[in-house]
């Protein structure tokens, strides 16, 4: 198990280790060192307060309280550990087996666990301790049994997650037997969280055991543990708080030690270096504005700190959109499309650092504005539509609220006016005004995406950035949404930046396409050149690997061998170099710039595919 | 409406399911409390009355408890007694246990209920605040402090805390009464002792839930609308974490009620818990039996209440369950 | 090679408002050695159908016949008999493989379900299986997290093939993959059809990808099959209006006019 070693240098981990070590040492050595003294009565020193000889005073027989507390470490810890181990074993086996037994047995077991869980463990333990008879063994057993349902529920929940995975389904279909499924596939995959909760449960058991002894149900005199010592001393609390409280402090110390152990194991108190938050260099004002552009981005770079180091998922991206233009940004997963969009909209996570030469929305330089102006400018000039309409709408707010809040906040529109506008916006996306009163879960996926688009339309934006707006939808609905976006573009003259990984969709629906690979734009071209006029080797391979309905089924599909470059160790050369069939020596040394082949076609490649070759 | 039709309605189906579970659990409690006095090792009557009690007295008490009848008729007798509000008679004092319950149950419900409310009132806002402050890896030092502090507090045993509070605030500084229930200030210490650890547990969970909600797509949408932070956190985030947070809070309630046993003992609080603790020591089994029954039932009813409230708050949770 | 015949198959799930028929009286036939593609939108019941055939979901009506014999999946014994005939590969590359087992362990376990193999034989079998799905034997020592999505799906295919089933069900195995990776997996599937003569049920929502590997295609909607036809016929002459909508919705690249060469 590699868990405990993951954060060895955190001071909290050291403190916790020291606390636990002290407990172990006390449990081992306590009875040997202080056991005799703890049992020696001294009629001359009965019920004394703290003194040099007795730092925590003496009890009613004149025995030293400190010695007794130290000696009691062993029984207190041992009983708690035994109870937890027994309870955890029983509970985990019971809970984990729900993942591999048949349907009926599973329902029965689940019902049983639910039933038992309705009762608090402490109450069950008290009840059982009474039934088993007051005494250390009875209390320990009682606690073990009382702990079973809690562990069973946890193991059941974790195992259910494993049971839902594809690999467990496959293992079942393979015909593996139940015990093998349990031991080989379920238990190893839930061991870590279970270990974690076992440590916390050890602390809880220690406290509960002390509680039982405190009630007189646990360890019986002349034996003693912390709870019993506390019980004996409680009456004195009015006269001498310290001797009365000493055993309580011991319980507290041990309980906190176990809690912290759980925390350390979970990595919760790992030393986190404060994120490298070098104050972002004051961004210089943007380069000169080009007339008639809705969006002008030049040399956009995004840096993100990750645990392994700083990565640059977006590297020198330039984009521009004219009014009424639909530009597709296409690329495979992880190529940096979403981050580019978020960077433009100023929605990157705090940790991200962004640099660019120019970033102008509607000609206005975003860097030259005060934060307040910028927010307002972005809120009213730009609308974002995200990939998953199911999660992009707030499930607990009515559609009316979600549609009207932007204009109410930024334009100060009255409520009534905003509602009228919202009905209009809904009509625009072919939804009835009744939708205003609905909540998102009452709508279908396609309807939700229409609502997202309507929400964007409310501010009458000049630019709509749609990040994979149709990926989560069925093809027929996808078709409706792209049609809707085209119509909106036609009617409002808004520019649309359409992000997608679907080359065919982008090629069919956009005017212009920018192809992204490993954080850079490798080619920009008119959409109608995608099928045969591409010049960059990557674009070409990407297009070729899409099966279409007329594909020759006897020829294998062309594929792109190899993998994306390692984000942590970017090479100076062309990012596609490791996978490129047209690579030359020069490609490894210098990254190719994005250069114009003609007025509308630009490509970043030292050795582009010749146009004639493509056509054959 | 026909029965199958009714059962198809998610609400009635939920209530039917929940009631069935409650009845089943109540059955378990009843049987367990009945069986308890028959399961304890040795002769419970002799244990309570002492070894040198007169055999005639012992026999009389045995008869009174019905311990000399056949098993099944004992069970029937127990149930019919309960149905008439007869919870048995204390072996030690000879008074009816029902009387004891009537005088003591309110005191327990008061501190348990109050402690639960305090837990909610503190944990929900604090958890949200902590999440907002430490989201997205911000303020790692605050996060560390939060984690260590709440882990420590969650580990504080309620009865030890109760003893400590008595020693320092009641005996030492004399700010609050030491024991018993008299006036508003006597509530402070027991409630504090009861709710500290649950609050620490809950505040951690609320933070985790809030962090989950804060990373949801719809909060990114809210950010893209450039709404004010107050609106984002209070209107867009808070309602979405309420169900999860309250579900966990509800699951803490039974443990909180059970905790009253130990805390009441420390403060000599005149409730069910201290009566249970007392009767365990004197081995007054009819009282133990009745108190277990009452506490168990209280826990079950509280669980039902929480579930129904949650279902009212978020109808989808009721439907999702099962 | 195994023939599959479904008659009137019905599968119900518990919905919030009572049972819903996810698969509603479906009849299908896969002749031995051929591949049937099954397309439909999300929620149309494709996965329920697949899971019912291999016994992961209970069947509420109708019959599943493999090579003319009725099969059930009640006991572990039943399931083992069934598993020799049919195997399934599922959608999610992230959970397709046990994260704690190396490729070698995963494939070795599958290969020894029905036969005992000694160490050498097992290693040879693992290498052969990897080769079958176009992966180098050096992948054997890797853990799933060190494989790409496409590689994981190919290992999952290899695991299913380890017991030499006659019928392979592929349930949206390329849906979570990038196109260039999808192409490699589709090539692998085509290659397997040719080399092993497997019967196959290939499920997907991406019509071009399904058509690329299928001899015949069935279109599913709301738990029912609305049309089944040989692939060419379906593409050329779709009968059902829904099939036509589906075909019309598939995006395809416009061919550019200016520099189009002779093709
Ligand atoms: N918050 C983040 N922290 C660390 N790395 C990130 C973060 N967000 C994205 N990345 C990394 O940045 C790279 C680009 O991510 P991005 O989301 O922009 O890709 P994408 O092109 O949108 O992919 P997809 O098609 O999967 O949506 C990826 O390697 C991703 O792992
Ligand atoms: S620059 Fe070189 S390596 Fe890069 S795509 Fe062009 S030919 Fe290939
Ligand atoms: Mg993305």
XYZ file of C-alpha atoms in Angstrom, chain A residues 22-547:
526
model
C 3.586 7.501 21.688
C 0.340 5.549 22.013
C 1.984 2.361 20.813
C 4.899 2.800 23.191
C 2.545 3.473 26.079
C 0.439 0.463 25.230
C 3.521 -1.755 25.145
C 5.473 -0.338 28.043
C 2.785 1.246 30.242
C 1.766 -1.786 32.281
C 5.428 -2.830 32.739
C 6.625 0.556 33.895
C 3.708 1.856 35.892
C 1.498 -1.155 36.383
C 2.726 -1.944 39.887
C 2.626 1.667 41.044
C -0.835 2.092 39.591
C -2.210 -0.625 41.843
C -0.403 0.412 45.024
C -2.854 1.979 47.483
C -1.576 4.683 49.819
C -3.987 5.330 52.682
C -1.973 8.405 53.607
C -2.602 10.126 50.290
C -6.261 9.554 49.509
C -8.032 11.862 47.039
C -5.193 14.298 46.730
C -4.994 17.066 44.187
C -2.054 17.554 41.866
C 1.330 17.675 43.567
C 4.951 17.042 42.678
C 4.693 13.387 43.689
C 1.336 12.917 42.000
C 1.073 15.304 39.029
C -2.570 14.363 38.493
C -3.400 13.617 42.126
C -4.525 10.355 43.647
C -7.767 8.406 43.707
C -9.955 7.298 46.577
C -7.495 4.585 47.589
C -4.493 6.861 47.267
C -3.350 5.368 43.941
C -1.547 7.661 41.544
C -3.973 8.817 38.808
C -1.267 9.443 36.207
C 0.136 5.940 36.629
C -3.319 4.479 36.282
C -4.097 6.486 33.149
C -0.812 5.482 31.517
C -1.286 1.834 32.434
C -4.827 1.886 31.049
C -3.531 2.709 27.555
C -3.061 -0.956 26.722
C -6.551 -2.276 27.509
C -8.199 0.810 26.050
C -6.362 0.550 22.728
C -6.400 -3.223 22.421
C -10.103 -3.550 23.021
C -10.883 -0.775 20.555
C -8.672 -2.269 17.857
C -10.093 -5.732 18.351
C -13.627 -4.370 18.118
C -12.855 -2.467 14.924
C -11.072 -5.337 13.230
C -13.899 -7.735 13.992
C -16.569 -5.280 12.975
C -14.745 -4.194 9.827
C -14.133 -7.748 8.648
C -17.740 -8.723 9.134
C -19.131 -5.546 7.668
C -16.855 -5.442 4.650
C -17.528 -9.036 3.692
C -21.245 -8.509 4.102
C -21.266 -5.264 2.146
C -18.868 -6.240 -0.631
C -20.655 -9.513 -1.282
C -23.695 -7.517 -2.430
C -21.759 -6.749 -5.595
C -21.375 -10.373 -6.637
C -24.458 -12.246 -5.376
C -27.696 -12.630 -7.298
C -30.411 -10.043 -7.506
C -32.641 -11.477 -4.821
C -29.886 -12.082 -2.306
C -28.647 -8.565 -2.928
C -32.034 -7.068 -2.164
C -32.269 -9.074 1.021
C -28.801 -8.067 2.189
C -29.421 -4.421 1.346
C -32.661 -4.481 3.299
C -30.901 -6.016 6.277
C -28.141 -3.421 6.197
C -30.661 -0.592 5.937
C -32.616 -1.991 8.838
C -29.578 -2.241 11.079
C -28.345 1.178 10.049
C -31.445 2.842 11.425
C -30.052 2.357 14.920
C -27.098 4.362 16.165
C -24.078 2.199 16.869
C -23.708 3.462 20.420
C -27.267 2.470 21.311
C -26.846 -0.961 19.749
C -23.580 -1.402 21.598
C -25.214 -0.457 24.893
C -28.031 -2.866 24.278
C -25.703 -5.697 23.346
C -23.355 -4.948 26.201
C -26.278 -5.361 28.580
C -27.240 -8.612 26.895
C -23.712 -9.999 26.752
C -23.211 -9.033 30.384
C -21.105 -6.167 31.672
C -17.414 -6.803 31.080
C -14.537 -6.086 28.729
C -15.216 -8.974 26.351
C -18.918 -8.296 26.212
C -18.355 -4.618 25.494
C -15.786 -5.381 22.814
C -18.086 -7.871 21.085
C -21.004 -5.504 21.392
C -19.025 -2.744 19.717
C -17.839 -5.066 16.975
C -21.385 -6.108 16.158
C -22.624 -2.545 16.395
C -19.965 -1.483 13.896
C -20.914 -4.062 11.279
C -23.768 -2.173 9.583
C -21.715 0.994 9.122
C -18.887 -0.875 7.437
C -21.340 -2.945 5.458
C -23.021 0.155 4.082
C -19.713 1.764 3.141
C -18.425 -1.406 1.503
C -21.740 -1.812 -0.265
C -21.655 1.701 -1.684
C -18.071 1.323 -2.834
C -18.681 -2.141 -4.221
C -21.746 -0.928 -6.076
C -19.526 1.580 -7.875
C -17.218 -1.258 -8.887
C -20.151 -3.466 -9.804
C -21.341 -0.812 -12.220
C -18.069 -0.716 -14.109
C -17.625 -2.287 -17.489
C -14.786 -4.502 -16.339
C -16.882 -6.217 -13.694
C -19.682 -6.780 -16.195
C -17.137 -8.302 -18.565
C -15.743 -10.495 -15.810
C -19.243 -11.796 -15.114
C -19.868 -12.512 -18.762
C -16.544 -14.349 -18.911
C -18.023 -16.708 -16.343
C -15.706 -16.040 -13.414
C -16.959 -17.530 -10.190
C -18.300 -15.395 -7.361
C -15.439 -15.778 -4.920
C -12.991 -14.812 -7.634
C -15.027 -11.741 -8.536
C -15.098 -10.763 -4.883
C -11.453 -11.334 -3.995
C -9.844 -10.404 -7.257
C -11.999 -7.678 -8.740
C -14.114 -6.082 -6.019
C -12.104 -6.044 -2.794
C -8.766 -4.784 -4.201
C -10.537 -1.872 -5.841
C -12.254 -0.714 -2.677
C -9.449 -1.438 -0.217
C -8.063 2.074 0.046
C -11.165 3.935 1.188
C -12.031 1.056 3.490
C -8.635 1.197 5.137
C -9.152 4.871 5.602
C -12.487 4.528 7.292
C -11.147 1.720 9.453
C -8.631 4.096 11.010
C -11.291 6.670 11.742
C -13.521 3.929 13.090
C -10.740 2.857 15.439
C -10.916 6.301 17.017
C -14.673 6.094 17.263
C -14.513 2.633 18.799
C -12.021 3.832 21.368
C -14.397 6.584 22.394
C -17.416 4.292 22.387
C -15.620 1.728 24.485
C -14.648 4.398 26.969
C -18.285 5.448 26.929
C -19.455 1.938 27.759
C -16.955 1.657 30.583
C -18.036 5.093 31.708
C -21.587 3.753 31.984
C -20.344 0.733 33.897
C -20.922 -1.670 31.018
C -17.317 -2.114 29.955
C -14.222 -3.072 31.883
C -15.170 -4.079 35.434
C -13.165 -3.351 38.591
C -10.562 -4.235 39.604
C -9.606 -3.939 35.925
C -9.733 -0.461 34.494
C -9.547 1.451 31.276
C -9.877 5.147 30.536
C -13.648 5.196 30.532
C -13.844 3.464 33.838
C -11.266 5.787 35.377
C -13.298 8.733 34.179
C -16.411 7.237 35.693
C -14.708 6.704 39.036
C -13.352 10.219 39.109
C -16.404 12.061 37.847
C -17.863 12.797 41.266
C -14.713 14.673 42.179
C -14.968 17.073 39.292
C -16.400 19.767 41.556
C -13.503 19.592 43.955
C -10.526 18.586 41.831
C -11.045 18.927 38.098
C -7.647 17.691 36.990
C -7.603 14.204 38.512
C -11.155 13.743 37.306
C -10.350 14.869 33.786
C -7.001 13.099 33.284
C -8.476 9.929 31.759
C -10.709 12.053 29.580
C -7.666 13.845 28.225
C -6.147 10.488 27.366
C -9.282 9.491 25.435
C -9.219 12.826 23.684
C -5.557 12.466 22.740
C -6.029 8.998 21.277
C -9.246 9.899 19.477
C -7.667 12.936 17.850
C -4.604 10.898 16.895
C -6.768 8.419 14.999
C -8.769 11.167 13.330
C -5.593 12.837 12.143
C -4.258 9.520 10.912
C -7.335 9.136 8.744
C -6.790 12.649 7.506
C -3.131 12.035 6.664
C -3.933 8.797 4.873
C -6.600 10.545 2.849
C -4.031 13.124 1.845
C -6.156 15.865 3.341
C -3.336 17.454 5.276
C -0.654 17.006 2.669
C 1.574 19.977 2.478
C 0.295 21.885 -0.461
C 2.748 24.316 -1.746
C 0.790 27.496 -2.209
C 0.057 27.446 -5.922
C 2.723 29.302 -7.870
C 0.802 32.529 -7.931
C 3.302 34.849 -9.408
C 1.326 38.010 -9.885
C 0.323 38.013 -13.511
C 2.458 40.475 -15.365
C 0.370 43.536 -16.140
C -0.926 42.679 -19.546
C 0.212 45.114 -22.148
C -2.440 46.742 -24.227
C -3.376 44.888 -27.356
C -1.939 45.360 -30.773
C -3.726 47.535 -33.320
C -7.335 46.764 -34.066
C -8.312 45.478 -37.474
C -11.463 47.043 -38.802
C -14.648 45.037 -38.878
C -13.668 42.127 -36.668
C -15.953 40.842 -33.927
C -13.170 38.911 -32.328
C -9.481 39.437 -32.812
C -7.103 37.100 -31.003
C -3.393 37.052 -31.647
C -0.780 34.832 -30.088
C -2.895 33.531 -27.236
C -1.082 31.283 -24.771
C -2.455 29.579 -21.664
C -0.308 28.110 -18.917
C -1.679 25.790 -16.261
C 0.131 24.581 -13.165
C -0.388 20.846 -12.603
C 1.068 18.679 -9.826
C 3.717 17.469 -12.268
C 4.689 20.888 -13.542
C 3.433 23.769 -15.617
C 1.871 22.819 -18.946
C 1.008 25.032 -21.889
C -2.160 23.558 -23.379
C -2.689 26.562 -25.668
C 0.353 27.916 -27.507
C 0.225 30.980 -29.673
C -3.266 30.688 -31.056
C -4.551 33.387 -33.404
C -8.160 33.644 -34.497
C -10.413 36.269 -35.959
C -14.112 36.365 -36.681
C -16.144 38.738 -38.800
C -19.779 39.582 -38.125
C -22.118 36.857 -39.303
C -19.336 34.357 -39.821
C -19.384 30.810 -38.476
C -15.907 29.534 -37.773
C -15.305 25.955 -36.721
C -12.526 25.106 -34.295
C -11.872 21.434 -34.712
C -9.423 19.082 -33.066
C -9.194 15.933 -31.045
C -9.669 15.566 -27.329
C -7.123 17.519 -25.309
C -5.979 19.699 -28.193
C -6.881 22.836 -26.234
C -10.128 23.890 -27.893
C -12.065 24.438 -24.686
C -9.257 26.282 -22.973
C -8.985 28.609 -25.941
C -12.679 29.381 -25.639
C -12.465 29.882 -21.890
C -9.457 32.142 -22.288
C -11.303 34.354 -24.749
C -14.264 34.576 -22.400
C -12.051 35.234 -19.368
C -13.405 32.149 -17.612
C -10.185 30.233 -17.024
C -9.577 28.753 -13.583
C -7.742 31.082 -11.213
C -4.516 29.172 -11.465
C -4.252 29.568 -15.193
C -2.033 32.249 -16.632
C -2.839 33.768 -19.927
C -0.743 35.873 -22.265
C -1.587 37.277 -25.657
C -0.562 39.981 -28.006
C -4.067 41.028 -28.911
C -7.490 40.230 -27.504
C -10.219 42.470 -28.787
C -13.954 41.889 -28.630
C -15.900 44.222 -30.947
C -12.738 46.189 -31.424
C -12.439 47.044 -27.741
C -9.242 46.016 -26.003
C -10.144 43.834 -23.019
C -6.828 44.528 -21.325
C -7.403 48.265 -21.298
C -10.618 48.042 -19.319
C -11.262 48.054 -15.596
C -12.441 44.665 -14.334
C -15.971 46.010 -14.010
C -16.099 47.325 -17.537
C -14.639 44.100 -18.814
C -17.274 42.004 -17.072
C -19.990 44.147 -18.549
C -18.500 44.156 -22.008
C -18.148 40.372 -21.991
C -21.559 39.790 -20.441
C -23.341 41.770 -23.116
C -21.147 41.151 -26.134
C -20.492 37.445 -25.795
C -22.654 34.401 -25.143
C -21.271 31.002 -24.226
C -22.968 27.679 -24.929
C -21.419 24.657 -23.313
C -21.229 21.023 -24.217
C -23.563 19.308 -21.833
C -26.946 21.014 -21.544
C -27.901 18.615 -18.762
C -25.298 20.054 -16.438
C -24.958 23.581 -17.788
C -28.390 24.592 -16.540
C -28.939 24.980 -12.819
C -31.247 22.124 -11.751
C -32.890 24.017 -8.912
C -33.773 27.283 -10.667
C -36.665 27.893 -12.991
C -35.882 28.581 -16.619
C -37.335 32.084 -16.254
C -34.728 33.012 -13.667
C -31.902 31.551 -15.693
C -32.977 33.391 -18.818
C -33.579 36.805 -17.291
C -30.820 37.195 -14.744
C -28.135 38.394 -17.149
C -30.099 41.301 -18.596
C -31.479 42.166 -15.184
C -28.000 42.338 -13.765
C -26.162 44.046 -16.598
C -28.794 46.041 -18.400
C -31.044 46.832 -15.463
C -34.044 45.596 -17.439
C -37.274 45.479 -15.455
C -38.654 42.101 -14.461
C -41.691 42.330 -16.688
C -39.684 43.473 -19.690
C -37.128 40.725 -19.111
C -39.868 38.113 -19.010
C -41.332 39.369 -22.265
C -37.899 39.261 -23.842
C -37.432 35.760 -22.498
C -40.648 34.555 -24.141
C -39.433 36.078 -27.389
C -36.082 34.374 -27.058
C -37.796 31.066 -26.411
C -40.004 31.548 -29.428
C -36.853 32.226 -31.422
C -35.543 28.771 -30.519
C -38.948 27.187 -31.144
C -39.966 26.607 -27.560
C -43.322 27.638 -26.037
C -43.378 30.352 -23.330
C -44.653 27.737 -20.863
C -41.070 26.521 -20.636
C -40.339 29.616 -18.536
C -42.015 28.007 -15.560
C -40.262 24.659 -15.996
C -37.167 23.404 -14.295
C -34.386 21.838 -16.360
C -35.128 18.238 -15.395
C -38.535 18.530 -17.039
C -36.980 19.186 -20.449
C -35.304 16.886 -22.950
C -31.645 17.245 -23.896
C -32.409 19.084 -27.113
C -34.836 21.421 -25.356
C -32.241 22.222 -22.722
C -29.693 23.142 -25.352
C -32.288 25.406 -26.971
C -32.815 27.062 -23.605
C -29.055 27.610 -23.322
C -29.079 29.234 -26.740
C -32.090 31.363 -25.795
C -30.265 32.480 -22.658
C -27.383 33.538 -24.873
C -29.703 35.408 -27.229
C -31.166 37.441 -24.364
C -28.173 39.779 -24.368
C -28.201 40.106 -28.179
C -24.551 39.075 -28.388
C -22.212 39.882 -31.235
C -20.289 36.682 -30.674
C -21.539 33.250 -29.682
C -18.961 30.724 -28.569
C -20.452 27.236 -28.671
C -18.174 24.598 -27.130
C -19.299 21.219 -28.487
C -22.964 22.215 -28.233
C -24.187 19.051 -29.921
C -21.782 16.387 -28.703
C -24.135 15.144 -25.995
C -27.126 15.071 -28.352
C -28.461 12.593 -30.867
C -27.712 13.177 -34.552
C -31.230 14.211 -35.463
C -31.282 16.749 -32.624
C -27.764 17.839 -33.522
C -29.056 18.689 -36.958
C -31.827 20.844 -35.464
C -29.390 22.728 -33.267
C -26.911 23.495 -36.027
C -29.779 24.659 -38.206
C -30.951 26.914 -35.422
C -27.487 28.405 -35.020
C -27.326 29.102 -38.769
C -30.655 30.877 -38.640
C -29.615 32.967 -35.689
C -26.448 33.938 -37.461
C -28.489 34.959 -40.483
C -31.037 36.969 -38.490
C -28.810 38.661 -35.936
C -25.529 38.796 -37.780
C -23.795 37.370 -34.713
C -20.490 35.638 -35.311
C -20.313 32.033 -34.110
C -17.201 30.207 -32.946
C -18.268 26.585 -33.188
C -16.009 24.160 -31.347
C -16.234 20.498 -32.166
C -14.232 17.329 -32.591
C -16.451 16.243 -35.476
C -14.677 17.190 -38.707
C -17.611 16.221 -40.874
C -20.038 18.355 -38.894
C -17.728 21.351 -38.889
C -17.027 20.965 -42.577
C -20.698 20.883 -43.395
C -21.935 23.674 -41.189
C -19.157 26.283 -40.907
C -17.811 28.869 -43.306
C -14.247 28.604 -42.203
C -12.382 25.995 -40.167
C -9.382 26.217 -37.876
C -7.751 22.880 -37.093
C -6.101 22.576 -33.716
C -3.450 20.090 -32.689
C -1.596 19.980 -29.359
C -2.407 23.565 -28.468
C -1.581 25.144 -31.798
C -3.614 25.951 -34.867
C -2.071 23.950 -37.681
C -4.321 24.956 -40.537
C -7.121 27.399 -41.314
C -9.096 26.978 -44.507
C -12.527 27.439 -46.063
C -14.779 24.610 -44.968
C -15.421 23.387 -48.490
C -11.755 22.566 -48.911
C -11.758 20.108 -45.998
C -12.554 17.006 -47.970
C -9.913 17.296 -50.637
C -8.044 20.559 -50.298
C -6.266 20.126 -46.975
C -2.537 20.733 -46.940
C -1.376 19.888 -43.435
C -0.511 16.208 -42.929
C -2.459 16.066 -39.673
C -5.629 17.604 -41.086
C -5.409 15.265 -43.984
C -5.065 12.182 -41.799
C -7.846 13.399 -39.543
C -10.256 13.840 -42.430
C -9.295 10.517 -43.958
C -9.918 8.587 -40.748
C -13.587 9.606 -40.610
C -15.679 6.785 -42.018
